[in-house]
Tab-separated table of C-alpha atoms in Angstrom:
chain	number	residue	atom	x	y	z
A	1	MET	CA	107.752	-2.951	-44.946
A	2	THR	CA	105.459	-0.101	-43.917
A	3	LYS	CA	106.908	2.172	-41.271
A	4	ILE	CA	104.705	3.502	-38.490
A	5	PRO	CA	105.271	7.189	-37.725
A	6	MET	CA	106.787	7.838	-34.321
A	7	ARG	CA	103.831	9.983	-33.233
A	8	ALA	CA	101.325	7.265	-34.175
A	9	ALA	CA	103.382	4.659	-32.324
A	10	LEU	CA	103.402	6.816	-29.201
A	11	ILE	CA	99.633	7.312	-29.403
A	12	VAL	CA	99.076	3.540	-29.731
A	13	MET	CA	101.349	2.854	-26.752
A	14	MET	CA	99.573	5.479	-24.652
A	15	LEU	CA	96.181	3.974	-25.556
A	16	LEU	CA	97.373	0.483	-24.651
A	17	ILE	CA	98.852	1.646	-21.368
A	18	GLY	CA	95.749	3.674	-20.594
A	19	GLY	CA	93.464	0.719	-21.415
A	20	THR	CA	95.498	-1.604	-19.209
A	21	ALA	CA	95.487	0.910	-16.362
A	22	ALA	CA	91.718	1.371	-16.697
A	23	ALA	CA	91.169	-2.412	-16.639
A	24	GLN	CA	93.386	-2.742	-13.567
A	25	LYS	CA	91.504	0.091	-11.895
A	26	ARG	CA	88.118	-1.534	-12.616
A	27	SER	CA	89.439	-4.837	-11.300
A	28	GLU	CA	90.720	-3.144	-8.153
A	29	VAL	CA	87.399	-1.357	-7.606
A	30	LEU	CA	85.495	-4.658	-8.003
A	31	ARG	CA	87.874	-6.479	-5.638
A	32	THR	CA	87.557	-3.685	-3.066
A	33	ARG	CA	83.758	-3.729	-3.331
A	34	ILE	CA	83.572	-7.520	-2.891
A	35	ASP	CA	85.985	-7.384	0.027
A	36	SER	CA	83.935	-4.631	1.629
A	37	LEU	CA	80.737	-6.673	1.334
A	38	LEU	CA	82.445	-9.752	2.795
A	39	ASP	CA	83.904	-7.677	5.613
A	40	LYS	CA	80.519	-6.134	6.411
A	41	ARG	CA	78.866	-9.552	6.533
A	42	TYR	CA	81.722	-11.123	8.491
A	43	SER	CA	81.861	-8.319	11.068
A	44	ARG	CA	78.111	-8.126	11.658
A	45	VAL	CA	77.297	-8.843	15.305
A	46	ASN	CA	73.801	-10.310	15.633
A	47	TYR	CA	74.609	-12.775	18.417
A	48	ASP	CA	75.389	-12.800	22.135
A	49	THR	CA	79.136	-12.086	22.308
A	50	SER	CA	79.406	-13.716	25.727
A	51	TYR	CA	78.531	-17.057	24.030
A	52	ILE	CA	79.743	-16.688	20.426
A	53	ALA	CA	82.665	-14.842	18.827
A	54	ARG	CA	84.355	-14.487	15.468
A	55	PRO	CA	88.021	-15.547	15.186
A	56	ASN	CA	90.481	-12.659	15.226
A	57	ALA	CA	91.861	-13.750	11.847
A	58	THR	CA	89.900	-13.445	8.598
A	59	LEU	CA	91.703	-16.215	6.653
A	60	THR	CA	91.574	-19.877	7.679
A	61	LEU	CA	93.545	-22.640	5.966
A	62	LYS	CA	92.415	-26.201	6.603
A	63	ALA	CA	93.691	-29.690	5.730
A	64	ARG	CA	91.179	-32.507	5.954
A	65	ALA	CA	90.902	-36.279	5.523
A	66	SER	CA	87.460	-37.833	5.131
A	67	VAL	CA	85.945	-41.302	4.911
A	68	ALA	CA	82.449	-41.893	3.494
A	69	GLY	CA	80.195	-44.826	2.788
A	70	SER	CA	76.645	-46.144	2.687
A	71	ASN	CA	74.855	-49.396	3.430
A	72	LEU	CA	71.452	-50.993	2.886
A	73	TYR	CA	69.730	-53.513	5.164
A	74	VAL	CA	66.415	-55.125	4.140
A	75	ARG	CA	64.231	-57.700	5.878
A	76	GLU	CA	60.849	-58.489	4.326
A	77	LEU	CA	58.343	-61.311	4.829
A	78	SER	CA	55.591	-61.476	2.217
A	79	ASP	CA	53.282	-64.457	1.489
A	80	GLY	CA	55.589	-66.679	3.493
A	81	VAL	CA	58.653	-65.717	1.429
A	82	ARG	CA	61.482	-64.093	3.338
A	83	THR	CA	63.685	-61.592	1.506
A	84	LYS	CA	67.009	-60.362	2.888
A	85	ALA	CA	69.652	-57.926	1.674
A	86	ASP	CA	72.858	-56.826	3.370
A	87	LEU	CA	74.751	-54.467	1.088
A	88	GLU	CA	77.541	-51.981	1.701
A	89	THR	CA	79.784	-49.757	-0.402
A	90	SER	CA	83.548	-49.642	-0.042
A	91	HIS	CA	84.832	-46.875	2.174
A	92	MET	CA	85.800	-43.844	0.118
A	93	VAL	CA	88.806	-41.896	1.405
A	94	LYS	CA	89.500	-38.310	0.335
A	95	LEU	CA	92.203	-35.784	1.172
A	96	SER	CA	91.496	-32.086	0.773
A	97	ILE	CA	92.884	-28.634	1.431
A	98	GLY	CA	90.775	-25.514	1.639
A	99	ALA	CA	90.673	-21.859	2.520
A	100	ASN	CA	88.010	-19.686	4.109
A	101	TYR	CA	88.247	-15.912	3.732
A	102	LYS	CA	85.683	-13.911	5.693
A	103	GLY	CA	83.114	-16.694	5.337
A	104	LEU	CA	83.778	-17.410	1.637
A	105	ALA	CA	85.223	-20.937	1.350
A	106	ALA	CA	86.742	-23.104	-1.383
A	107	ALA	CA	88.493	-26.485	-1.319
A	108	ILE	CA	90.017	-29.107	-3.597
A	109	SER	CA	89.882	-32.848	-2.909
A	110	LEU	CA	91.838	-35.898	-3.983
A	111	ASN	CA	90.846	-39.571	-3.847
A	112	PRO	CA	94.066	-41.679	-3.705
A	113	ALA	CA	92.221	-44.915	-4.580
A	114	ASN	CA	90.754	-43.241	-7.650
A	115	LEU	CA	94.225	-42.369	-8.937
A	116	ARG	CA	95.295	-46.010	-8.561
A	117	GLY	CA	92.203	-47.174	-10.442
A	118	LYS	CA	90.956	-49.234	-7.491
A	119	ASN	CA	87.877	-47.193	-6.674
A	120	ASN	CA	85.955	-44.964	-9.081
A	121	ASP	CA	83.333	-43.945	-6.534
A	122	TYR	CA	82.949	-40.223	-6.003
A	123	GLU	CA	81.052	-37.891	-3.719
A	124	PHE	CA	80.182	-34.207	-3.926
A	125	ASN	CA	79.330	-32.219	-0.788
A	126	LEU	CA	77.936	-28.711	-0.432
A	127	ASN	CA	77.473	-27.241	3.040
A	128	TYR	CA	76.216	-23.870	4.230
A	129	TYR	CA	76.534	-23.123	7.943
A	130	SER	CA	75.298	-19.988	9.652
A	131	ASN	CA	74.112	-19.491	13.184
A	132	ARG	CA	70.488	-19.282	12.044
A	133	PHE	CA	70.162	-21.491	8.942
A	134	CYS	CA	72.140	-24.545	7.872
A	135	VAL	CA	71.987	-26.651	4.711
A	136	GLU	CA	73.906	-29.848	4.008
A	137	ALA	CA	73.764	-31.600	0.634
A	138	SER	CA	75.649	-34.573	-0.791
A	139	TYR	CA	75.631	-36.670	-3.948
A	140	GLN	CA	77.329	-40.060	-4.044
A	141	MET	CA	77.855	-42.404	-7.000
A	142	SER	CA	79.204	-45.868	-6.295
A	143	LYS	CA	79.929	-49.092	-8.164
A	144	THR	CA	81.397	-50.847	-5.132
A	145	MET	CA	78.210	-51.820	-3.279
A	146	ALA	CA	78.451	-55.520	-2.502
A	147	GLY	CA	76.966	-58.109	-0.185
A	148	ASP	CA	74.413	-60.891	0.066
A	149	VAL	CA	70.845	-61.004	-1.269
A	150	SER	CA	68.350	-63.827	-0.774
A	151	SER	CA	64.681	-64.477	-1.468
A	152	GLY	CA	63.104	-67.741	-0.353
A	153	ASP	CA	65.504	-70.567	-1.195
A	154	ARG	CA	67.466	-68.474	-3.719
A	155	SER	CA	70.528	-66.519	-2.675
A	156	ALA	CA	73.317	-64.643	-4.404
A	157	HIS	CA	76.473	-62.810	-3.465
A	158	MET	CA	76.771	-59.485	-5.205
A	159	ASP	CA	80.401	-58.665	-5.996
A	160	ARG	CA	81.750	-55.187	-6.550
A	161	GLY	CA	80.600	-53.889	-9.894
A	162	SER	CA	77.347	-55.874	-9.852
A	163	LEU	CA	75.358	-52.869	-8.631
A	164	LYS	CA	75.480	-49.165	-9.369
A	165	THR	CA	74.074	-46.773	-6.791
A	166	LYS	CA	73.358	-43.055	-6.834
A	167	LEU	CA	72.363	-41.353	-3.608
A	168	PHE	CA	71.332	-37.751	-2.980
A	169	ASN	CA	70.755	-36.199	0.438
A	170	ILE	CA	69.801	-32.690	1.447
A	171	THR	CA	68.959	-31.439	4.915
A	172	GLY	CA	68.034	-27.941	5.998
A	173	TYR	CA	67.315	-26.703	9.485
A	174	TYR	CA	66.548	-23.567	11.430
A	175	VAL	CA	68.251	-22.905	14.780
A	176	PHE	CA	65.984	-21.209	17.327
A	177	ASN	CA	68.677	-20.211	19.841
A	178	ASN	CA	70.923	-18.753	17.157
A	179	LYS	CA	72.134	-15.917	19.388
A	180	ARG	CA	73.976	-18.313	21.727
A	181	PHE	CA	74.348	-21.632	19.884
A	182	SER	CA	76.606	-21.956	16.827
A	183	PHE	CA	76.654	-24.819	14.305
A	184	PRO	CA	79.556	-23.202	12.381
A	185	ALA	CA	81.730	-23.349	15.513
A	186	ALA	CA	81.560	-27.143	15.343
A	187	PHE	CA	81.602	-27.770	11.578
A	188	SER	CA	83.256	-24.884	9.710
A	189	GLN	CA	85.119	-23.131	12.565
A	190	THR	CA	84.098	-19.704	11.253
A	191	TYR	CA	82.801	-18.938	14.755
A	192	ILE	CA	84.033	-19.817	18.227
A	193	GLN	CA	81.686	-21.142	20.903
A	194	LYS	CA	82.822	-19.504	24.152
A	195	ARG	CA	80.245	-20.958	26.555
A	196	SER	CA	78.067	-24.074	26.473
A	197	ALA	CA	74.649	-23.679	24.851
A	198	GLY	CA	71.972	-25.699	23.086
A	199	SER	CA	69.042	-25.102	20.763
A	200	TRP	CA	65.888	-26.673	19.379
A	201	LEU	CA	65.930	-27.298	15.623
A	202	VAL	CA	63.253	-27.553	12.950
A	203	GLY	CA	63.799	-28.521	9.341
A	204	PHE	CA	63.387	-30.884	6.418
A	205	SER	CA	65.182	-33.854	4.867
A	206	TYR	CA	65.204	-35.460	1.453
A	207	GLN	CA	66.890	-38.764	0.814
A	208	GLY	CA	66.654	-40.452	-2.541
A	209	GLY	CA	68.511	-42.329	-5.223
A	210	THR	CA	68.679	-45.397	-7.426
A	211	LEU	CA	70.139	-48.868	-7.205
A	212	LYS	CA	70.386	-50.919	-10.387
A	213	SER	CA	72.103	-54.046	-11.583
A	214	THR	CA	74.888	-53.973	-14.158
A	215	ASP	CA	76.127	-56.421	-16.768
A	216	LYS	CA	78.439	-57.856	-14.082
A	217	ALA	CA	75.511	-59.097	-11.971
A	218	PRO	CA	74.885	-62.888	-11.708
A	219	GLU	CA	73.374	-64.334	-14.881
A	220	ASP	CA	70.227	-65.616	-13.147
A	221	MET	CA	69.491	-62.200	-11.633
A	222	PRO	CA	66.842	-60.182	-13.507
A	223	VAL	CA	67.711	-56.701	-14.709
A	224	THR	CA	66.681	-54.603	-11.732
A	225	ARG	CA	66.317	-50.902	-11.029
A	226	PHE	CA	65.038	-49.597	-7.694
A	227	HIS	CA	64.298	-45.903	-7.203
A	228	VAL	CA	63.501	-44.322	-3.835
A	229	GLY	CA	62.711	-40.781	-2.775
A	230	HIS	CA	61.619	-39.632	0.667
A	231	PHE	CA	60.840	-36.127	1.891
A	232	GLY	CA	60.360	-35.513	5.598
A	233	ILE	CA	59.816	-32.671	8.040
A	234	GLY	CA	60.575	-32.645	11.738
A	235	GLY	CA	62.611	-31.187	14.541
A	236	GLY	CA	65.353	-31.996	17.001
A	237	TYR	CA	67.938	-30.603	19.367
A	238	GLY	CA	71.633	-29.715	19.307
A	239	TYR	CA	74.114	-28.899	22.038
A	240	ASN	CA	77.633	-27.419	22.156
A	241	LEU	CA	79.567	-28.290	25.306
A	242	VAL	CA	82.626	-26.123	25.994
A	243	LEU	CA	85.304	-27.546	28.326
A	244	HIS	CA	88.230	-25.518	29.684
A	245	ARG	CA	87.784	-22.982	26.834
A	246	LYS	CA	89.740	-25.282	24.507
A	247	TRP	CA	87.449	-28.229	23.859
A	248	LEU	CA	84.143	-28.070	21.998
A	249	LEU	CA	81.938	-31.171	21.952
A	250	HIS	CA	78.899	-31.090	19.658
A	251	LEU	CA	75.984	-33.516	19.437
A	252	SER	CA	72.720	-33.013	17.555
A	253	THR	CA	69.895	-35.053	16.107
A	254	MET	CA	66.901	-34.143	13.963
A	255	PRO	CA	64.396	-36.921	13.192
A	256	THR	CA	61.891	-36.205	10.417
A	257	ILE	CA	58.647	-37.951	9.473
A	258	VAL	CA	58.302	-38.749	5.780
A	259	VAL	CA	55.314	-36.914	4.310
A	260	GLY	CA	56.008	-37.810	0.688
A	261	ASP	CA	57.653	-40.837	-0.921
A	262	TYR	CA	58.402	-41.559	-4.557
A	263	ASN	CA	59.363	-45.217	-4.862
A	264	ASN	CA	59.259	-47.607	-7.804
A	265	ILE	CA	60.957	-50.807	-8.884
A	266	THR	CA	61.629	-52.209	-12.352
A	267	TYR	CA	62.161	-55.937	-13.045
A	268	ASP	CA	63.130	-56.859	-16.602
A	269	GLY	CA	61.503	-53.737	-18.000
A	270	GLU	CA	58.292	-53.953	-15.951
A	271	LYS	CA	57.887	-50.940	-13.688
A	272	SER	CA	55.653	-50.790	-10.632
A	273	LYS	CA	55.179	-48.326	-7.796
A	274	VAL	CA	56.080	-49.199	-4.225
A	275	HIS	CA	54.037	-47.709	-1.407
A	276	ALA	CA	55.608	-47.838	2.031
A	277	LYS	CA	53.565	-48.096	5.208
A	278	PHE	CA	53.497	-45.324	7.792
A	279	PRO	CA	55.643	-44.395	9.622
A	280	GLU	CA	58.757	-43.719	7.577
A	281	LEU	CA	61.524	-41.815	9.339
A	282	ILE	CA	64.726	-40.057	8.350
A	283	PHE	CA	67.236	-39.420	11.126
A	284	ASN	CA	70.004	-36.827	10.813
A	285	GLU	CA	72.745	-37.132	13.420
A	286	ARG	CA	75.788	-34.903	13.870
A	287	ALA	CA	78.759	-35.123	16.215
A	288	ALA	CA	81.994	-33.136	16.390
A	289	VAL	CA	85.009	-32.524	18.596
A	290	VAL	CA	87.137	-29.386	18.161
A	291	TYR	CA	90.332	-28.658	20.104
A	292	ASN	CA	91.636	-25.077	19.969
A	293	MET	CA	95.409	-24.938	20.274
A	294	GLY	CA	95.799	-21.313	21.179
A	295	ALA	CA	94.175	-18.529	19.165
A	296	ASN	CA	95.357	-19.533	15.680
A	297	LYS	CA	95.370	-23.350	15.476
A	298	PHE	CA	92.707	-26.010	15.869
A	299	ALA	CA	92.129	-29.683	15.162
A	300	GLY	CA	89.186	-32.020	15.409
A	301	LEU	CA	86.861	-34.549	13.888
A	302	SER	CA	83.215	-34.659	12.810
A	303	VAL	CA	80.677	-37.307	11.855
A	304	ASN	CA	77.486	-36.784	9.804
A	305	VAL	CA	74.961	-39.627	9.446
A	306	ASN	CA	71.681	-39.761	7.484
A	307	ASN	CA	69.483	-42.788	8.200
A	308	PHE	CA	66.264	-43.894	6.583
A	309	VAL	CA	64.138	-46.319	8.620
A	310	LEU	CA	61.006	-48.065	7.368
A	311	GLY	CA	58.829	-50.670	9.060
A	312	HIS	CA	59.454	-52.918	12.042
A	313	GLY	CA	59.510	-56.567	13.010
A	314	HIS	CA	59.754	-58.916	10.008
A	315	ASN	CA	59.404	-56.071	7.501
A	316	ARG	CA	61.946	-53.336	7.872
A	317	THR	CA	64.392	-51.397	5.733
A	318	TYR	CA	67.388	-49.454	6.957
A	319	GLN	CA	69.545	-47.302	4.695
A	320	ALA	CA	72.424	-45.155	5.945
A	321	LYS	CA	74.780	-42.610	4.435
A	322	TRP	CA	77.683	-41.439	6.606
A	323	LEU	CA	80.684	-39.142	6.394
A	324	SER	CA	83.490	-38.732	8.934
A	325	ARG	CA	86.252	-36.123	8.822
A	326	VAL	CA	89.522	-35.350	10.608
A	327	PHE	CA	90.881	-31.822	10.164
A	328	PHE	CA	93.616	-29.398	11.143
A	329	GLY	CA	93.441	-25.653	10.606
A	330	ILE	CA	95.482	-22.474	10.899
A	331	ARG	CA	94.074	-18.955	11.164
A	332	LEU	CA	96.063	-16.097	9.611
């Protein structure tokens, strides 16, 4: 066995220790720089402090339970043939815990039904809330949409697993009265609304996805794939009502008019485009209740709904995607 001279061993140890110390120093410098940038952004005051304030704490821990779902309602009369569809996904329940440090947030979620193998639906949500700009996006995949479908004298009940749906929504909006009205106060609790205020909103919406039959569909049902995509622009209004300095009640709506649609349907391999008649509308509704239990605790609930409405009378289509949440948080 080759022996390493004592001096060489000491030099190697010093190099290793020095390299480790240098790496730790670089890591500390990077962490300090990131923290400084977050602190600068978090502490920036570009709002009316008599209406909006930052929490005293910089770290917020939150536990949340959510329920989500979607449904489709169709009524169509063409050439004397009446078509109906009433379809709905199973409610998807998720439990999550998250942390928000100076506006930087992360969370992990768990679907109990998924662990038991009873529901393999999943949903991914990405939200950005600031006082001036807000973006909400969600993607949902479901194999639990079920209900009744009929056309003329033919009808069928679609069991779970007969249809597979994918749905994507994204909504962005600009808040005009962003100095006094705060969306984050209602939905992320990174701000506190001190006095009641409202604001006009302007923005866009996209709602699209696919619905297709699976090998579990009824045998007499043709292989079907329906793709929809709607992009709309519009405006609305939101209001934060503050009661007794503890309660915050939020309500907002932003209807958009569809200016572009991308719809097609495929029956047994034959694809054709579907052109909807004007007007097509997408409605985005938000509601929230937040109760502040002192300076460091809060609880509440929120509801987000995206609706697509087409037609009227005997020919109308209604599709909705909704998400409700109950939460409890602690500020440290």
